[in-house]
GROMACS .gro file of C-alpha atoms in nm:
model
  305
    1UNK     CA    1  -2.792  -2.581  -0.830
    2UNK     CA    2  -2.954  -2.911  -0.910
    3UNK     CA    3  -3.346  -2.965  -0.886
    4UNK     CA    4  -3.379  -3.051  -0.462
    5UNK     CA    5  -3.144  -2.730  -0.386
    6UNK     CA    6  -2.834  -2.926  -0.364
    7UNK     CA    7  -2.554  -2.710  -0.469
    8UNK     CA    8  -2.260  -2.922  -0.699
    9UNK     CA    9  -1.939  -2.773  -0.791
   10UNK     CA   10  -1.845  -2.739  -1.170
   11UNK     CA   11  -1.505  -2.568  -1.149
   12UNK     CA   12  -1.204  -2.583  -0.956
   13UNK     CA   13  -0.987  -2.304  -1.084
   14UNK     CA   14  -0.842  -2.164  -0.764
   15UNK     CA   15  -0.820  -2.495  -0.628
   16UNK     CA   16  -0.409  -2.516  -0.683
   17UNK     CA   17  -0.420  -2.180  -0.501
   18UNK     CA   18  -0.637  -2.271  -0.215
   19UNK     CA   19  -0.398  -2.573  -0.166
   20UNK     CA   20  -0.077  -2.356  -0.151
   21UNK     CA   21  -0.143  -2.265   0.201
   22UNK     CA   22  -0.368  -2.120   0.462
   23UNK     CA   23  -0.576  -1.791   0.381
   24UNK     CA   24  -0.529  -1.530   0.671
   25UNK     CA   25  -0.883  -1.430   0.716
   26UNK     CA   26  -0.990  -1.078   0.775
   27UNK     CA   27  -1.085  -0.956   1.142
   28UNK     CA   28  -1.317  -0.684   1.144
   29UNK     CA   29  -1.223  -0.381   1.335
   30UNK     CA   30  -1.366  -0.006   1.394
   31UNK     CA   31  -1.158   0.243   1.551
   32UNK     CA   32  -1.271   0.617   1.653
   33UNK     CA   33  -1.022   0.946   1.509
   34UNK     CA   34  -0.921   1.219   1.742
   35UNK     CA   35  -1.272   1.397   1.626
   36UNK     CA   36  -1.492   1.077   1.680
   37UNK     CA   37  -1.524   0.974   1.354
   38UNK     CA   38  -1.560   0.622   1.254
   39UNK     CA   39  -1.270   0.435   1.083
   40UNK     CA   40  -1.385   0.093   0.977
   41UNK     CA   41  -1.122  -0.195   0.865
   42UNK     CA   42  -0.944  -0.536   0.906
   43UNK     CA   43  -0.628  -0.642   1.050
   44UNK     CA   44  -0.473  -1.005   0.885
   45UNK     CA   45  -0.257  -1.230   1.083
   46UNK     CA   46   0.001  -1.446   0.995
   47UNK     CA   47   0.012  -1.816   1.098
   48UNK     CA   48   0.208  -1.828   1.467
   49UNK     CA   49   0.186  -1.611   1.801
   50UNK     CA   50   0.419  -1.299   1.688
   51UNK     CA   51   0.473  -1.069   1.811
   52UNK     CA   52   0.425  -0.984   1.385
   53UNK     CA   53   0.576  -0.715   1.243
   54UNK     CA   54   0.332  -0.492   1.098
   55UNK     CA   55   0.244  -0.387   0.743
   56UNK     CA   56  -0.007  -0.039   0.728
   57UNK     CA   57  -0.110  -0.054   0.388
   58UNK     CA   58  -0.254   0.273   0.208
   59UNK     CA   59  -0.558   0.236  -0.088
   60UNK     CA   60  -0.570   0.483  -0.379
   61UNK     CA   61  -0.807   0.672  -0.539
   62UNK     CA   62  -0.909   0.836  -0.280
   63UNK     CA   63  -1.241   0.701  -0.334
   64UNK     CA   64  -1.167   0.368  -0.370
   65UNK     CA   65  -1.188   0.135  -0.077
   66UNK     CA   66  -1.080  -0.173   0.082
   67UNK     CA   67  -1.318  -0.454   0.157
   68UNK     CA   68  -1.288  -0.823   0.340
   69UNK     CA   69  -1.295  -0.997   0.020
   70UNK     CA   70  -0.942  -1.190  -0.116
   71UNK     CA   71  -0.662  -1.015  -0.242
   72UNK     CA   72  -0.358  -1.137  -0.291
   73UNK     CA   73  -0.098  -0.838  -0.188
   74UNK     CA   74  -0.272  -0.883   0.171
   75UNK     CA   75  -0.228  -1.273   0.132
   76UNK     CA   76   0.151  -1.233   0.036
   77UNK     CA   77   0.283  -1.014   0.296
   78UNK     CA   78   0.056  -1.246   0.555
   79UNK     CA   79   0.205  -1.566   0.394
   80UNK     CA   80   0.516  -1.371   0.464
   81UNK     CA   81   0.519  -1.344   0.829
   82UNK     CA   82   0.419  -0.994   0.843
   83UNK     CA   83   0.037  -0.835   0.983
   84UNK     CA   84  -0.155  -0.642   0.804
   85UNK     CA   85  -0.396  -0.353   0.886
   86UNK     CA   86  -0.572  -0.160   0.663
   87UNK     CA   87  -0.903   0.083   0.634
   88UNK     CA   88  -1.078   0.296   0.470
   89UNK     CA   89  -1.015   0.689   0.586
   90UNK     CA   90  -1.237   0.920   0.511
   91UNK     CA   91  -1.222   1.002   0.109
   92UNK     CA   92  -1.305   0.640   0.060
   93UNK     CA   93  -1.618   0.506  -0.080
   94UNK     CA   94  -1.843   0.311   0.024
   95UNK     CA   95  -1.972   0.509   0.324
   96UNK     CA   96  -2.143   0.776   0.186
   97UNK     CA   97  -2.136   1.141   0.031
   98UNK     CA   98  -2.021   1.319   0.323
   99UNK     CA   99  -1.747   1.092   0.382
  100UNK     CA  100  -1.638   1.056   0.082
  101UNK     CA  101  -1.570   1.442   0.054
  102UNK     CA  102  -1.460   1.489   0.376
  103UNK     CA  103  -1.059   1.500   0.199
  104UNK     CA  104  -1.177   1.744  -0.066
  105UNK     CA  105  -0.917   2.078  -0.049
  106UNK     CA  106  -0.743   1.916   0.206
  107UNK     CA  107  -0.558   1.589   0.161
  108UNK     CA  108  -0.371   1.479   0.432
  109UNK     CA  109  -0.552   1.594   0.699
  110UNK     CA  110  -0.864   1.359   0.809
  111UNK     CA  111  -0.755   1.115   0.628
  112UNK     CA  112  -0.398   1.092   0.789
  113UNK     CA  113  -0.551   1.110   1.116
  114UNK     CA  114  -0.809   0.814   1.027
  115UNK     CA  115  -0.537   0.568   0.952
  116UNK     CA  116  -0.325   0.656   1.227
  117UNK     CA  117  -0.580   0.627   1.469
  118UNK     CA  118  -0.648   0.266   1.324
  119UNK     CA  119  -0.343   0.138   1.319
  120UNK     CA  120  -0.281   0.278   1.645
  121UNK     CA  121  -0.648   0.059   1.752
  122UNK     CA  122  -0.539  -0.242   1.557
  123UNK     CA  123  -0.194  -0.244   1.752
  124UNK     CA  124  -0.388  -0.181   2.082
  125UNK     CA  125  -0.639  -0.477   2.040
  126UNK     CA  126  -0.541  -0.684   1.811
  127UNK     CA  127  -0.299  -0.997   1.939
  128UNK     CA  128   0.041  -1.046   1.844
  129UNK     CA  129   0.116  -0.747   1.701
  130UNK     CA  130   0.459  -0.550   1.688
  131UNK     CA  131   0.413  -0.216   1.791
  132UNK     CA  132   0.770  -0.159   1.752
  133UNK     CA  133   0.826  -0.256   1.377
  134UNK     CA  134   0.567  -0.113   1.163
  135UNK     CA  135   0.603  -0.022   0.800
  136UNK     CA  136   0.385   0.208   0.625
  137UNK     CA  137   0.326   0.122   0.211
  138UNK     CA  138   0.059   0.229  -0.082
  139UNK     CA  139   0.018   0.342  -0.424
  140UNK     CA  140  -0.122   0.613  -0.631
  141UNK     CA  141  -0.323   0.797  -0.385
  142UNK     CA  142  -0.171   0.583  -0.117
  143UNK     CA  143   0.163   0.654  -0.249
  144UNK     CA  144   0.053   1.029  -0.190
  145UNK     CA  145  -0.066   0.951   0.155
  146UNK     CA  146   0.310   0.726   0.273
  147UNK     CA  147   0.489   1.030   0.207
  148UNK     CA  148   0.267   1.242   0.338
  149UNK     CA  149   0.315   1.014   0.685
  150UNK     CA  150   0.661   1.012   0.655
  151UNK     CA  151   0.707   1.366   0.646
  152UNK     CA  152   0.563   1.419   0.920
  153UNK     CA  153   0.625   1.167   1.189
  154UNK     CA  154   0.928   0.911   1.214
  155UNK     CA  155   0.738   0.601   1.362
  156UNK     CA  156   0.764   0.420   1.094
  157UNK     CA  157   1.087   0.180   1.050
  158UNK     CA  158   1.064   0.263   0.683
  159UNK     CA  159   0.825   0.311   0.374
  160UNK     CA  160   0.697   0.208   0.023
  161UNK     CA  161   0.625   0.514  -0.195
  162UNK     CA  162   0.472   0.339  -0.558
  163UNK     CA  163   0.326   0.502  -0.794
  164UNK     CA  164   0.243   0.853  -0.623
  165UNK     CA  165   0.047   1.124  -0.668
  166UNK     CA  166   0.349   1.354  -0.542
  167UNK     CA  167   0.313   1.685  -0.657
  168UNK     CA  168   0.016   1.900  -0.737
  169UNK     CA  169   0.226   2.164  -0.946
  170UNK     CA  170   0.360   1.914  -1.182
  171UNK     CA  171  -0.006   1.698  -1.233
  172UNK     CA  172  -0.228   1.936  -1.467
  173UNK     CA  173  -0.098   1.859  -1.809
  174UNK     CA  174   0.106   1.602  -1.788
  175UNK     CA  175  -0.160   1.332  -1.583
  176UNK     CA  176  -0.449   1.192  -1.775
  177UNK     CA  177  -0.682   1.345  -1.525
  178UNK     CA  178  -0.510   1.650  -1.427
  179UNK     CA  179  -0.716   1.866  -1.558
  180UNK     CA  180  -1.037   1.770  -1.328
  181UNK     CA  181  -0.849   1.582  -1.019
  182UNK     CA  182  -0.633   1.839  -0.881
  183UNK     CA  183  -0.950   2.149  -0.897
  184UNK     CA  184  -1.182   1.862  -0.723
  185UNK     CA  185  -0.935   1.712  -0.463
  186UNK     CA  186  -0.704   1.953  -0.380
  187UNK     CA  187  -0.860   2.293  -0.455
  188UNK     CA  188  -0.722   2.656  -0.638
  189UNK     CA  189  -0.305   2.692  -0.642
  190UNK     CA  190  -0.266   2.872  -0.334
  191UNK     CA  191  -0.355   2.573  -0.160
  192UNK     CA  192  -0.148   2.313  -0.301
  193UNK     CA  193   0.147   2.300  -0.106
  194UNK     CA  194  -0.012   2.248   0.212
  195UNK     CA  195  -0.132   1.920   0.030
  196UNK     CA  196   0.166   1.826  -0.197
  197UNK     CA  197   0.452   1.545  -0.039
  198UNK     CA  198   0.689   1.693  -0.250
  199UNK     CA  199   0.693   2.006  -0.056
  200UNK     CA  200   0.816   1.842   0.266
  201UNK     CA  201   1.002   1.604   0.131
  202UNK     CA  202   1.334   1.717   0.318
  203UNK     CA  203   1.132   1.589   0.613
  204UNK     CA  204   1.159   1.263   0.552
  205UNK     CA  205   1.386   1.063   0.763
  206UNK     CA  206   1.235   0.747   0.716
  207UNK     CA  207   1.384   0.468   0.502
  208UNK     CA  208   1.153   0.485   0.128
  209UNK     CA  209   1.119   0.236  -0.195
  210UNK     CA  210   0.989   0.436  -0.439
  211UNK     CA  211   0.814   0.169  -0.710
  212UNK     CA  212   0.702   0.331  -1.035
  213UNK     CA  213   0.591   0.228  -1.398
  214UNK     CA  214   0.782   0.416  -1.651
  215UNK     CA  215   0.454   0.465  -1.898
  216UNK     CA  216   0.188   0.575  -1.630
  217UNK     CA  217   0.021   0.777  -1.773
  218UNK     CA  218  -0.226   0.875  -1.431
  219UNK     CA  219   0.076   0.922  -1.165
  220UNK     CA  220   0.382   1.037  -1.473
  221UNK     CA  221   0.696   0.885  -1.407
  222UNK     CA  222   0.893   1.262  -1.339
  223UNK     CA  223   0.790   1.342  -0.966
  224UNK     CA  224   0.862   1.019  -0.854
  225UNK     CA  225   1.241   1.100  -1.035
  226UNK     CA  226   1.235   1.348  -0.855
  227UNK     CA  227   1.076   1.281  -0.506
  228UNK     CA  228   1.352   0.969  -0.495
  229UNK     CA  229   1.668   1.242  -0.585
  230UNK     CA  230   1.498   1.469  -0.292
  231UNK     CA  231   1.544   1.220  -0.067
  232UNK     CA  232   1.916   1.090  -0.137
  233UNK     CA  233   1.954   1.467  -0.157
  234UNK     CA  234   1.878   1.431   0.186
  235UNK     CA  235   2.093   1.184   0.277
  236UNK     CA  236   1.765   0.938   0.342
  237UNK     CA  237   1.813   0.552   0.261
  238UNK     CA  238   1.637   0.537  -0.065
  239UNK     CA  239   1.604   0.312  -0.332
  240UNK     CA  240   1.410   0.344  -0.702
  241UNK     CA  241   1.284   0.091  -0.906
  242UNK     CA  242   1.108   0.113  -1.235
  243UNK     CA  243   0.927  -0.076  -1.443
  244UNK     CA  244   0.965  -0.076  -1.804
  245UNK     CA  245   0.722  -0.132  -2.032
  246UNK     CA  246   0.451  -0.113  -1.765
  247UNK     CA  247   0.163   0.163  -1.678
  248UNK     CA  248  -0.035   0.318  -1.356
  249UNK     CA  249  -0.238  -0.055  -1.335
  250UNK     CA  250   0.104  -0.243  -1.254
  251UNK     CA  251   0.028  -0.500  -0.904
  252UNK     CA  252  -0.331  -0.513  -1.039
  253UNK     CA  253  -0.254  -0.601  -1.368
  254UNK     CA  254   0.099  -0.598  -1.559
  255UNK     CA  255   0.302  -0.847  -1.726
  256UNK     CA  256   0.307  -1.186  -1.499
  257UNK     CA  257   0.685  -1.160  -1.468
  258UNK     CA  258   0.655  -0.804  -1.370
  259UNK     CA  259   0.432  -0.868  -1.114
  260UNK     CA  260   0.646  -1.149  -0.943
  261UNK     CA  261   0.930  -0.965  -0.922
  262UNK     CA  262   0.765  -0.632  -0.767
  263UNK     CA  263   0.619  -0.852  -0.519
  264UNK     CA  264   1.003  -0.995  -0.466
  265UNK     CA  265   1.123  -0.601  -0.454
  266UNK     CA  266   0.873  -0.563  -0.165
  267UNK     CA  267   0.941  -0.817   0.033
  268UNK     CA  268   1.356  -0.751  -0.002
  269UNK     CA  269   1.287  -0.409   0.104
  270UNK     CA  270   1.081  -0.524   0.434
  271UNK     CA  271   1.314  -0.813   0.449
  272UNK     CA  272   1.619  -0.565   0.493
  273UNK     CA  273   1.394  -0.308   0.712
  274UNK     CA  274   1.106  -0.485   0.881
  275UNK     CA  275   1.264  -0.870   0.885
  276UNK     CA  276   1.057  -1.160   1.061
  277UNK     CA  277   1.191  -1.384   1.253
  278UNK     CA  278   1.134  -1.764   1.181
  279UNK     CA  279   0.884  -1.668   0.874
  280UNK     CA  280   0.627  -1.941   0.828
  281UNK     CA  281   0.718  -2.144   0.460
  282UNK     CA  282   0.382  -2.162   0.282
  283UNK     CA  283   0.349  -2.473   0.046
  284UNK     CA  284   0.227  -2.503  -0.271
  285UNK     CA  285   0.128  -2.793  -0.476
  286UNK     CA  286   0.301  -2.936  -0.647
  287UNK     CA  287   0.648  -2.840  -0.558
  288UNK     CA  288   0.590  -2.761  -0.202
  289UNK     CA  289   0.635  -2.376  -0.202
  290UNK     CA  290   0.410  -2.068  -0.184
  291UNK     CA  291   0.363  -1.799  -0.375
  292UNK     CA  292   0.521  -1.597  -0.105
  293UNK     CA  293   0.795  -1.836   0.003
  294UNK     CA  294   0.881  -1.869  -0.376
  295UNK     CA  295   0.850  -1.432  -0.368
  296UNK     CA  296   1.072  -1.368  -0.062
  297UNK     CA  297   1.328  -1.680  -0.152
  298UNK     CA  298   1.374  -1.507  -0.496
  299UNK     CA  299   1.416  -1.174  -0.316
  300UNK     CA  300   1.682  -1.310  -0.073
  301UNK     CA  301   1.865  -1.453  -0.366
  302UNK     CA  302   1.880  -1.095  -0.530
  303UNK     CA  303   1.971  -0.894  -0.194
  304UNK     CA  304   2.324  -1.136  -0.202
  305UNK     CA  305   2.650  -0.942  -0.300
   0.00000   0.00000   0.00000
């Protein structure tokens, strides 16, 4: 900020990245639940008309939250071809003490409704989206909430379970905040079934990924062995894939390689179950490709026989 107000830029570092393509902005969206509430978040277009397939991603925590603000999963599956919509339910933060509790003893019930009646708001107003191809994806606590979607409705033309929170029996001991997450979030014994995806996992008809890091230490590795075997159990179309070496913070941190080729994993899976037709090719300086043409062209090479 020089002297008369004038502001001069000193760095360039995301330059290269800003170059690689367009950004899909965020539009702004507030949708009501069944019981009135508020359910406040954005819907990102790709570049063209559509109609886009559409991507409902999940956040964890539960109090964590999504905001307007860059982030490059969103940017990848727009770069894509595909929409995204995502909110924050209730048991996000950000919006106060009473709705931030408003999940507490009973996962999957106001918050399921809240991002259901979003997407079903997003796919009513916004333009040029799908209504007919939707995937449903998240991780940790929004791995916990996919399967709890997909066992209990079929709308969705198939799933990405990573790194869940899939079973209350198994958590205390063996996460490294069993022992104060499960008593706050999903109350005594008696009442975890009602609130565990493991439990109704024979429900699931729905085409799943499960993605998992074989040293998290927050969501262990075991139930998502064993929500995966469940499923083929069940004669669903599942697929595993784990990541060695790599803990509960893989996508927002992780080895670089790693991170690629999850991102390639993801879009082969939607590629093979949600495809787009005439994807738009992002470029990128200096070799004319995009982070997410360079993801899904990787991903098409592995999905050959």
């Amino acid at each position: 900020l020089d002297a008369d107000g004038t502001l001069r830029v000193l760095t360039d570092f995301s330059g290269r990245l800003a170059a690689a393509g367009p950004v899909a902005a965020p539009r702004e969206l507030t949708a009501s639940a069944p019981d009135g509430h508020p359910v406040h978040g954005w819907v990102y277009l790709p570049e063209g008309p559509g109609p886009h397939p559409v991507l409902l991603c999940l956040h964890g925590g539960p109090h964590s939250a999504y905001s307007p603000a860059f982030f490059d999963e969103f940017q990848v599956y727009a770069g894509a071809g595909y929409a995204v919509v995502a909110c924050n339910p209730r048991g996000s933060g950000g919006y106060g003490l009473e709705h931030g509790r408003a999940v507490k003893d009973r996962l999957g019930g106001p918050d399921a409704d809240d991002v259901l009646a979003f997407l079903d708001h997003a796919l009513a107003v916004a333009p040029g989206l799908d209504a007919a191809r939707v995937g449903v994806m998240g991780g940790s606590y929004g791995g916990f909430l996919t399967a709890w979607l997909i066992g209990h409705t079929d709308r969705f033309a198939a799933a990405i379970v990573e790194r869940g929170y899939l079973d209350p029996h198994s958590f205390v001991g063996a996460s490294d905040i069993g022992w104060f997450f499960i008593a706050e979030y999903s109350g005594p014994p008696s009442a975890w079934d009602a609130q565990s995806p493991m439990a109704i996992a024979d429900r699931v008809r729905t085409p799943t990924l499960v993605l998992h890091s074989e040293d998290d230490l927050r969501c262990p590795l075991g139930p998502a062995l064993g929500y995966y075997t469940r499923l083929k159990q069940n004669g669903v179309d599942a697929e595993l894939l784990v990541f060695p070496g790599e803990n509960h913070e893989l996508s927002r941190s992780g080895t670089p390689h790693h991170r690629r080729q999850r991102f390639e994993a993801i879009l082969d899976w939607w590629g093979r179950h949600l495809p787009v037709a005439d994807a738009p090719e992002p470029a990128d300086a200096p070799d004319g490709r995009g982070p997410a043409g360079a993801c899904r062209d990787a991903a098409r090479r592995r999905a050959q026989p």
